[in-house]
Coordinates of C-alpha atoms in Angstrom, one line a residue:
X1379 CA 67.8 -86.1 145.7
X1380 CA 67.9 -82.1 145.6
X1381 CA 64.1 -80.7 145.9
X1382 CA 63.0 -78.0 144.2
X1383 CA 61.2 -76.4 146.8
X1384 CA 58.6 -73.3 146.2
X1385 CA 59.8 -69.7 147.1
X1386 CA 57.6 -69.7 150.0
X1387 CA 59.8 -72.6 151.6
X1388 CA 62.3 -70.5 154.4
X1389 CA 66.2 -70.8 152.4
X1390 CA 67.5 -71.9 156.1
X1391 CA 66.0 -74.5 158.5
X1392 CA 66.9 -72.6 161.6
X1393 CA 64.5 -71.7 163.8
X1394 CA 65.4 -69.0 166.7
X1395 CA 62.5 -68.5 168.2
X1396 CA 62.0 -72.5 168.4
X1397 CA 65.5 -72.7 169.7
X1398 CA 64.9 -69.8 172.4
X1399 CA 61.7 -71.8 173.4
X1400 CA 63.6 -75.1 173.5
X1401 CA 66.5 -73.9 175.6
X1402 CA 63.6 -71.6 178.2
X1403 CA 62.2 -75.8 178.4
X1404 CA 64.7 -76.9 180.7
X1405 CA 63.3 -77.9 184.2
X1406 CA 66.0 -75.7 185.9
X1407 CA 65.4 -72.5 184.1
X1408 CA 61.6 -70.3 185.2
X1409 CA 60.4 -69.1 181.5
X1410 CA 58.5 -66.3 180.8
X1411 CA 58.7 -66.9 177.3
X1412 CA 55.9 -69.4 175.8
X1413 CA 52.2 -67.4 175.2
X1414 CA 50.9 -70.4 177.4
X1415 CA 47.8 -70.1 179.7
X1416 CA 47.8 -71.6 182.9
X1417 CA 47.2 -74.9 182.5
X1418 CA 45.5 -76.0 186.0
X1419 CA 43.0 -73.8 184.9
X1420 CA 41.7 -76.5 182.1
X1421 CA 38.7 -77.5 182.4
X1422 CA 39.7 -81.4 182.5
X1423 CA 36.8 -82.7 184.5
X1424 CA 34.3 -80.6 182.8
X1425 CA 35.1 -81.2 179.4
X1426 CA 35.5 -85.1 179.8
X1427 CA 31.7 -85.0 181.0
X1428 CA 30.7 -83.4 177.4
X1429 CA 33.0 -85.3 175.4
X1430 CA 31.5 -88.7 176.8
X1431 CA 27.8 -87.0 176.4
X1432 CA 28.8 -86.4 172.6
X1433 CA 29.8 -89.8 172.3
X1434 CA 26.2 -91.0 173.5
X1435 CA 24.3 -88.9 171.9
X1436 CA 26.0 -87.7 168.4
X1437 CA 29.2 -90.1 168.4
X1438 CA 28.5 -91.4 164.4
X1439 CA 27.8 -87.6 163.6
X1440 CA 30.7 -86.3 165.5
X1441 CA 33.5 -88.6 164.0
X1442 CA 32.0 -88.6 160.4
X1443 CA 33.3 -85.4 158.0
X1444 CA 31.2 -82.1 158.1
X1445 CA 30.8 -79.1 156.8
X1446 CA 34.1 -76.8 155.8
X1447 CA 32.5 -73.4 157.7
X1448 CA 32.1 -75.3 160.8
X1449 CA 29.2 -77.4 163.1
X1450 CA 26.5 -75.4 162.9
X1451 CA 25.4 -75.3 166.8
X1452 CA 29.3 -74.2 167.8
X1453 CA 28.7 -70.9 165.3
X1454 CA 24.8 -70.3 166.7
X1455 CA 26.9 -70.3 170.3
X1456 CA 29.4 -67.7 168.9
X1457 CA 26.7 -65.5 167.4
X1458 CA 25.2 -65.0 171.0
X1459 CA 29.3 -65.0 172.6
X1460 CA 29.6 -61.9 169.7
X1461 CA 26.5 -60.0 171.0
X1462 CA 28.4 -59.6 174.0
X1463 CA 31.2 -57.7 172.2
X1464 CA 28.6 -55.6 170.6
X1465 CA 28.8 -57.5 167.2
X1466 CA 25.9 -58.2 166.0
X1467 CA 26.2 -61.3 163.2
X1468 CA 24.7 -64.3 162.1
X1469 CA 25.7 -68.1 161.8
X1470 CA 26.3 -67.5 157.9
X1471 CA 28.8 -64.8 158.7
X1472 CA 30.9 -67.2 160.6
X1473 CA 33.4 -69.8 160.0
X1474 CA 35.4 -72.2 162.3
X1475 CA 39.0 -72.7 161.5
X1476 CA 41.5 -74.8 163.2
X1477 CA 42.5 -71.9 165.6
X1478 CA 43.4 -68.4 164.9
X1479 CA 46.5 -69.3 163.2
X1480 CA 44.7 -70.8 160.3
X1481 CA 42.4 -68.0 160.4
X1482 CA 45.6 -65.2 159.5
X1483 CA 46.8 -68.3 157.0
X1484 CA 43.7 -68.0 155.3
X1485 CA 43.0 -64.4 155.0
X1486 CA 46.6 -64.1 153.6
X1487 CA 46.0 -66.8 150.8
X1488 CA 43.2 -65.0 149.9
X1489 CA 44.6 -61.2 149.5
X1490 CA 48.3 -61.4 149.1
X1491 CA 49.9 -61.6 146.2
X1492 CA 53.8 -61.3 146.3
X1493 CA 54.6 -57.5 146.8
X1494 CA 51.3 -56.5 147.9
X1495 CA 52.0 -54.7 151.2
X1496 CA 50.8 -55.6 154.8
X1497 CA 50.6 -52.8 156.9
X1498 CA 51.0 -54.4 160.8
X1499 CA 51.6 -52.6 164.5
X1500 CA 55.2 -52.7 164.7
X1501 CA 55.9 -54.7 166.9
X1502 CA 53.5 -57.3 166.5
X1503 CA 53.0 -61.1 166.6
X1504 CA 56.1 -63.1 165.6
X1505 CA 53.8 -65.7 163.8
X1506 CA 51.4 -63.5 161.6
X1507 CA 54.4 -61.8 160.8
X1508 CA 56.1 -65.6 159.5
X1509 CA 52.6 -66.2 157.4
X1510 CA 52.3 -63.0 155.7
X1511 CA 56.5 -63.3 154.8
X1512 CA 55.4 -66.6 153.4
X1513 CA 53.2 -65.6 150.4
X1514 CA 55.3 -62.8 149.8
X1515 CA 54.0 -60.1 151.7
X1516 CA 55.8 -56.7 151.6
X1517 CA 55.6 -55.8 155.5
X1518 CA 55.1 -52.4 156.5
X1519 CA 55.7 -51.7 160.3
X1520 CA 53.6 -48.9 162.3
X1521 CA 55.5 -47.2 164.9
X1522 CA 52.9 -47.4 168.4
X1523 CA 52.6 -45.7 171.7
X1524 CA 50.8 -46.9 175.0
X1525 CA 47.6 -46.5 172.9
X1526 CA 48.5 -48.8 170.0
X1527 CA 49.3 -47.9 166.6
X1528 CA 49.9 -44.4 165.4
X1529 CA 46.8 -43.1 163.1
X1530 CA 49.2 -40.1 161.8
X1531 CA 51.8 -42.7 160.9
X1532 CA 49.4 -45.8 159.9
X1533 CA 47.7 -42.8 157.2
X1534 CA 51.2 -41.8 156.1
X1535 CA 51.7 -45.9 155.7
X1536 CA 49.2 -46.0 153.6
X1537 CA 49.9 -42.9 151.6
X1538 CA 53.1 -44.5 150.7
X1539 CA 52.2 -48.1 150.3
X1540 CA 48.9 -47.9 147.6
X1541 CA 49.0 -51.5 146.9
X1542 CA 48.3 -52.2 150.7
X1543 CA 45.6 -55.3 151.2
X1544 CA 44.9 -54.8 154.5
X1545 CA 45.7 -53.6 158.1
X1546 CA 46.5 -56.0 161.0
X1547 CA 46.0 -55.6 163.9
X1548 CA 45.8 -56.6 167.4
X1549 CA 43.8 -53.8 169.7
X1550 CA 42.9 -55.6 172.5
X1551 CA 46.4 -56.6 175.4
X1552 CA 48.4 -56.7 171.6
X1553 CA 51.1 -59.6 171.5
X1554 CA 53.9 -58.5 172.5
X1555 CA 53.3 -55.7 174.2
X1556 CA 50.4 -55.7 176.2
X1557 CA 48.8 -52.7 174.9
X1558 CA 45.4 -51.6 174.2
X1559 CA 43.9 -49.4 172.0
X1560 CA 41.1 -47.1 173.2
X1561 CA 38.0 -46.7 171.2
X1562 CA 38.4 -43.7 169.6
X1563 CA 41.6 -44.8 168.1
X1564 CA 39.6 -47.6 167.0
X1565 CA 36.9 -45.6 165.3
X1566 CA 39.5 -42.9 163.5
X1567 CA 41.3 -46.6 162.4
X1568 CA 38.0 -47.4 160.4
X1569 CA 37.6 -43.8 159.0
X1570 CA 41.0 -44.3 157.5
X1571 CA 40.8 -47.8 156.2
X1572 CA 37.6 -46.5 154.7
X1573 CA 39.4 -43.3 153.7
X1574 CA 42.1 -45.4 151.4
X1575 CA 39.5 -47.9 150.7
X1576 CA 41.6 -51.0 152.7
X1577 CA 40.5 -54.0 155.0
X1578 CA 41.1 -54.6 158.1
X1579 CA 41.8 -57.9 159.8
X1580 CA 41.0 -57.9 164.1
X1581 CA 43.2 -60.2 165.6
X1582 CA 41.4 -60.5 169.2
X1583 CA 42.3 -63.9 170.7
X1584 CA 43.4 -62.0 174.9
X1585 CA 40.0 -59.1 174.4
X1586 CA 38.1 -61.9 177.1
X1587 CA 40.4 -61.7 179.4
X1588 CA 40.2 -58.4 180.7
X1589 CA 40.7 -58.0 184.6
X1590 CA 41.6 -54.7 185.0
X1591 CA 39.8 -50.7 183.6
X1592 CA 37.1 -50.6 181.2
X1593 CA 35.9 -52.6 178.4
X1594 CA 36.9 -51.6 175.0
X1595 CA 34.2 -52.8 172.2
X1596 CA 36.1 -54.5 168.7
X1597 CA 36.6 -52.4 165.9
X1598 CA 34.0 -54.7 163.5
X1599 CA 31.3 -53.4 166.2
X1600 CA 31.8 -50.0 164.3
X1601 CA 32.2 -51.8 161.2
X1602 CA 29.3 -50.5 159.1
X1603 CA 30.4 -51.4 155.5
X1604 CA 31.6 -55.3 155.7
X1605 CA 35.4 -54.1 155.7
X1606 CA 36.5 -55.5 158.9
X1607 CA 37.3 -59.3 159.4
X1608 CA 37.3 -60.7 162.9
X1609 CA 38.8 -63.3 164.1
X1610 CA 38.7 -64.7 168.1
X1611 CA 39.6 -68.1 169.2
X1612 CA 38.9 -71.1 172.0
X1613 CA 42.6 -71.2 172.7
X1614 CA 42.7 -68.4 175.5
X1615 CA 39.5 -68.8 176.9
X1616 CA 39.3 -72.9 177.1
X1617 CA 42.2 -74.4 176.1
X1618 CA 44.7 -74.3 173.3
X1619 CA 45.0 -77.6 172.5
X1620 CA 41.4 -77.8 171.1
X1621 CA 42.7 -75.4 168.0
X1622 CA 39.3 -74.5 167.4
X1623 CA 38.9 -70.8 166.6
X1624 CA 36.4 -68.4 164.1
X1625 CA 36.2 -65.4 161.6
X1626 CA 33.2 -63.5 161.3
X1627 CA 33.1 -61.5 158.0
X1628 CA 30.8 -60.1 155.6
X1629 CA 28.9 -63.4 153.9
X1630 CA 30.4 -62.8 150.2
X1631 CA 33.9 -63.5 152.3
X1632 CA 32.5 -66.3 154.1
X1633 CA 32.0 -68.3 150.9
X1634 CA 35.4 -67.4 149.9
X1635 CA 37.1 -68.6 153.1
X1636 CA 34.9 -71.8 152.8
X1637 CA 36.4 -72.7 149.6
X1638 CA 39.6 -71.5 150.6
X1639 CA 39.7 -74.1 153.8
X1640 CA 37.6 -77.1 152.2
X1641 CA 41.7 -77.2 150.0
X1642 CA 43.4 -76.7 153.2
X1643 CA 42.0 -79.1 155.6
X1644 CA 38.4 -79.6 154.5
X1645 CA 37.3 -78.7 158.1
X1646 CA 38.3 -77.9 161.5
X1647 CA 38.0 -81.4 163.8
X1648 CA 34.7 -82.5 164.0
X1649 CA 34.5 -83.9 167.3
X1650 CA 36.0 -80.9 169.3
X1651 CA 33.6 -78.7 167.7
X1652 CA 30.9 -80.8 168.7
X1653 CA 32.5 -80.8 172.3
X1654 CA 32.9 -77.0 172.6
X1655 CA 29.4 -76.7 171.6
X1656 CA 27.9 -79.2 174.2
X1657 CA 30.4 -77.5 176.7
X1658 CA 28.8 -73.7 176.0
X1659 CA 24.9 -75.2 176.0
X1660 CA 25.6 -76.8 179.0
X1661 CA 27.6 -74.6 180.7
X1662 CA 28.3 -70.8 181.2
X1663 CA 31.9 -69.9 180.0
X1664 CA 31.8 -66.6 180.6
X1665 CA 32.0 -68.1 184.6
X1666 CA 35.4 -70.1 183.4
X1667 CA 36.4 -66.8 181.9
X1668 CA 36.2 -64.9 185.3
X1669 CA 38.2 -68.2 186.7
X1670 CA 41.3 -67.1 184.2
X1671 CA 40.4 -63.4 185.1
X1672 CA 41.5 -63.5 188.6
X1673 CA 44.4 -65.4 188.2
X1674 CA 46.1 -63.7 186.1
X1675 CA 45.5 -60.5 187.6
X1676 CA 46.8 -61.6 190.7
X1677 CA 50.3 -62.8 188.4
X1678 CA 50.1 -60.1 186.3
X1679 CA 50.2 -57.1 189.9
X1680 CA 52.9 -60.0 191.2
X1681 CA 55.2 -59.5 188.1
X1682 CA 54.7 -56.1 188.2
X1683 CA 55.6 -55.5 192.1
X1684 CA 58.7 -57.8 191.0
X1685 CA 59.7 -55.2 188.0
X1686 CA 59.0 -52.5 190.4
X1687 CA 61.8 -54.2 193.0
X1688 CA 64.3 -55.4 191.2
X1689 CA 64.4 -53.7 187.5
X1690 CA 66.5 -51.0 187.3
X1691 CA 65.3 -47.7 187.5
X1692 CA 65.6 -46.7 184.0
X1693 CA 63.7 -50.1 181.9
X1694 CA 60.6 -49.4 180.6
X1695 CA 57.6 -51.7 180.3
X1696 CA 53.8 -51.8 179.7
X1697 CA 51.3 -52.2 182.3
X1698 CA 48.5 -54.3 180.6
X1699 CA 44.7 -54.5 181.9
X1700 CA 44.2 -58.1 180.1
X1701 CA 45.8 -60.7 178.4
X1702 CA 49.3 -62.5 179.0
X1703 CA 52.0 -60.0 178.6
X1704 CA 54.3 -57.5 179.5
X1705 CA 56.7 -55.6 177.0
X1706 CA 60.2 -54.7 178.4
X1707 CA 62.5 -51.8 176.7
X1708 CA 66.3 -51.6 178.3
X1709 CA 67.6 -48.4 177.2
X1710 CA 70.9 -48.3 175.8
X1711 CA 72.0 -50.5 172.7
X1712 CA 71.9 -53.7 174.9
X1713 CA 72.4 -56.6 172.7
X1714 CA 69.4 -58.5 173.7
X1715 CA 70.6 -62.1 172.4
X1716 CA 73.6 -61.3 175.1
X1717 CA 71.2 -60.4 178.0
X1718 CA 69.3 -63.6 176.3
X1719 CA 72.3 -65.7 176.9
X1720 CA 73.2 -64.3 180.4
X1721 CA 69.2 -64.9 181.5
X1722 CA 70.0 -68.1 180.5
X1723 CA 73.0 -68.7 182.6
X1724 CA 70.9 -67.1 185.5
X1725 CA 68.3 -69.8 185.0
X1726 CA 65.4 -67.3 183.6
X1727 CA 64.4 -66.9 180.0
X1728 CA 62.1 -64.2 178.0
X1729 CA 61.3 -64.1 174.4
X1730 CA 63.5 -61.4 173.2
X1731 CA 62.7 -58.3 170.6
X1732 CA 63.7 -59.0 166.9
X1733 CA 61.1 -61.6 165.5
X1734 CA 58.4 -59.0 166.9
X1735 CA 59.7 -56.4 164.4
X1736 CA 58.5 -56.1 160.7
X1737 CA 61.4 -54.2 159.3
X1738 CA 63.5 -51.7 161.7
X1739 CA 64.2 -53.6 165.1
X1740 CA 64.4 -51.7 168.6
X1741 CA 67.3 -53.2 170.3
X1742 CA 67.0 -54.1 174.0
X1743 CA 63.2 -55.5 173.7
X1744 CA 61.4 -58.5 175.1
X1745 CA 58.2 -59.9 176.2
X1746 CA 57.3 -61.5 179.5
X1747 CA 54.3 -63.9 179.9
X1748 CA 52.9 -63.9 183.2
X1749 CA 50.2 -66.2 182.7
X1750 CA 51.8 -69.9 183.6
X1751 CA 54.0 -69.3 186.5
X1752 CA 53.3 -69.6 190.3
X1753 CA 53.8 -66.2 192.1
X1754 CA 56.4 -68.0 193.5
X1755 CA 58.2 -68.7 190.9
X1756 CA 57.4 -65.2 188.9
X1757 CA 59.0 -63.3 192.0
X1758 CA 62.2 -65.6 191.5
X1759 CA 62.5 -65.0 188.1
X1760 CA 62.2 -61.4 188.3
X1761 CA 64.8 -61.0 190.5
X1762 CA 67.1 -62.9 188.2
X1763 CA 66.4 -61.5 185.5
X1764 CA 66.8 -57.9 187.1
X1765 CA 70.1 -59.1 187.6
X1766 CA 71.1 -60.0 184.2
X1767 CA 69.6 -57.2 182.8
X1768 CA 72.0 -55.2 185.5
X1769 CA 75.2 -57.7 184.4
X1770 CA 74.1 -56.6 180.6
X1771 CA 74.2 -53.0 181.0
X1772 CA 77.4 -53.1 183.1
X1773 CA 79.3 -55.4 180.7
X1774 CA 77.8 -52.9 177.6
X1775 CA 79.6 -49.9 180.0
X1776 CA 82.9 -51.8 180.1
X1777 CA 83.0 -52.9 176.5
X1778 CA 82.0 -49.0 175.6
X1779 CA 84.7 -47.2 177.7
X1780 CA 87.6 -49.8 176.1

């Protein structure tokens, strides 16, 4: 039978960045290339205690159907985790969806409508970029520095892109790059969304896990006329598996992503929200938090020591305070699915540039994850990949001078 599939449905079934993952999963090869925290970190003991006190205590409640905006003591525990970010909300201004990818799925369904623009940080996560694609987005990339996006180039964005629903963005150790932006960036990004009368959706799933500098406060803490919508989830600071994460946004929008979610999944799983919710009455995360903290700064000044050693002298690359990655720039028009393949011969693997990119790509661009390796292993994978990145730029030299 031939199916008549929608025009959201992707013409080809290939899947790159699934391939590059797939390939980086062989036992003999050290990846840097999944977003994955580190999983001895889980809270396996600690969570299995809850999940057998929810059983005794709410187990018909827990596995019956509920509500589509989420259990109603897991969004009373996010109000008080927001007050710590200097958002001040309410329990009606939150919604739980089934983690943070649901959450850009949803605000996309709501606002886009095919050739309505999306302005996003250029580069910027592969898989908001793959959900706003889907509905038919126009993409508009904003060129960034070590501070984040550009305000001179995301007004001239918006100048030339009227139809433009909203600005996404990532401000807090950005995916891919590592990058935060300071809060005066943050408040002039709010005067112009208010300026060209545009929303703004916060994508802040790493702003936790800061181990290094100064706190910088969310956008929607400045947000005095309802036009930013946040969004945070469980995934970085518990456990991805759990796929629990939540939007806070001005009530009206609430009800709208309620309705919106009730036809996409009716509600986010029952039980784990009932889980997380025991877990955060009984205990204090933000003590797990300073668990994940520590480790990764110690990887994070590892990886860096190991760039420092054995990168040469000329690659660029960020230097995050927080979060799970680095961002890597080779200079030179290296072909970065060739220094992909020859990482791969050398038993390392990265996630390379392109899928990062909304429109123009920057050749020679990667992202390391520093967050699920042992120091030991981080330090040998450096060095190999040092050394492909060396073998790269040679062979480019020999190829150029023929």
């Amino acid at each position: 039978m031939k199916y008549q599939y929608s025009d959201r449905v992707p013409e080809s079934d290939e899947d790159p960045v699934g391939n590059i993952l797939k390939v980086a999963g062989s036992d003999k090869i050290i990846s840097f290339a999944g977003g994955l925290p580190a999983p001895e970190l889980f809270l396996v003991d600690d969570l299995k205690k809850v999940t057998d006190e929810v059983y005794d205590e709410s187990g018909q409640a827990a596995l019956q159907y509920s509500v589509a905006n989420g259990l109603p003591e897991l969004r009373d525990q996010i109000v008080k985790r927001m007050v710590k970010s200097n958002i001040h909300t309410t329990a009606d201004n939150i919604i739980i969806t089934t983690g943070s990818q649901q959450s850009i799925d949803l605000t996309a369904k709501m606002f886009v409508n095919p050739g309505d623009t999306v302005i996003v940080e250029q580069p910027t996560y592969l898989c908001a970029l793959d959900v706003f694609r889907t509905y038919g987005a126009h993409l508009v990339g904003v060129e960034m520095d070590d501070d984040g996006m550009k305000m001179d180039a995301l007004e001239q964005a918006l100048v030339d892109n009227p139809n433009t629903k909203f600005i996404y963005t990532i401000p807090s150790f950005q995916n891919p790059t590592g990058r935060t932006m300071p809060f005066d960036r943050r408040q002039q990004m709010i005067d112009i969304a208010k300026k060209y009368d545009v929303i703004i959706l916060e994508d802040d799933p790493y702003g936790a896990i800061r181990y290094a500098g100064d706190d910088v406060a969310p956008i929607k803490s400045v947000d005095d006329d309802e036009r930013v919508i946040y969004m945070s989830t469980f995934s970085k600071i518990l456990a991805p598996g759990l796929r629990i994460g939540w939007i806070v946004a001005e009530k009206k929008l609430v009800k709208k992503f309620t309705l919106m979610k009730q036809s996409a999944d009716v509600h986010s799983d029952n039980l784990t929200q009932h889980i997380i919710a025991k877990y955060m009455d009984e205990y204090n995360i933000d003590d797990h938090i300073a668990k994940i903290k520590a480790c990764y700064r110690e990887r994070e000044g590892v990886m860096m020591d190991a760039i420092e050693k054995y990168f040469p002298k000329n690659v660029h690359y960020s230097h995050p305070e927080g979060g799970l990655f680095i961002w890597v720039e080779v200079p030179g028009d290296i072909n970065t699915q060739e220094l992909f393949n020859t990482c791969i011969k050398n038993n390392v693997a990265f996630v390379p540039g392109e899928p990062f990119y909304a429109d123009k790509v920057i050749p020679g661009t990667f992202r390391l994850n520093y967050s699920n390796m042992t120091d030991e292993k981080i330090i040998t994978g450096i060095q190999r990949l040092g050394k492909a990145i060396e073998e790269t730029i040679a062979s480019q030299k020999v190829e150029q001078g023929a």
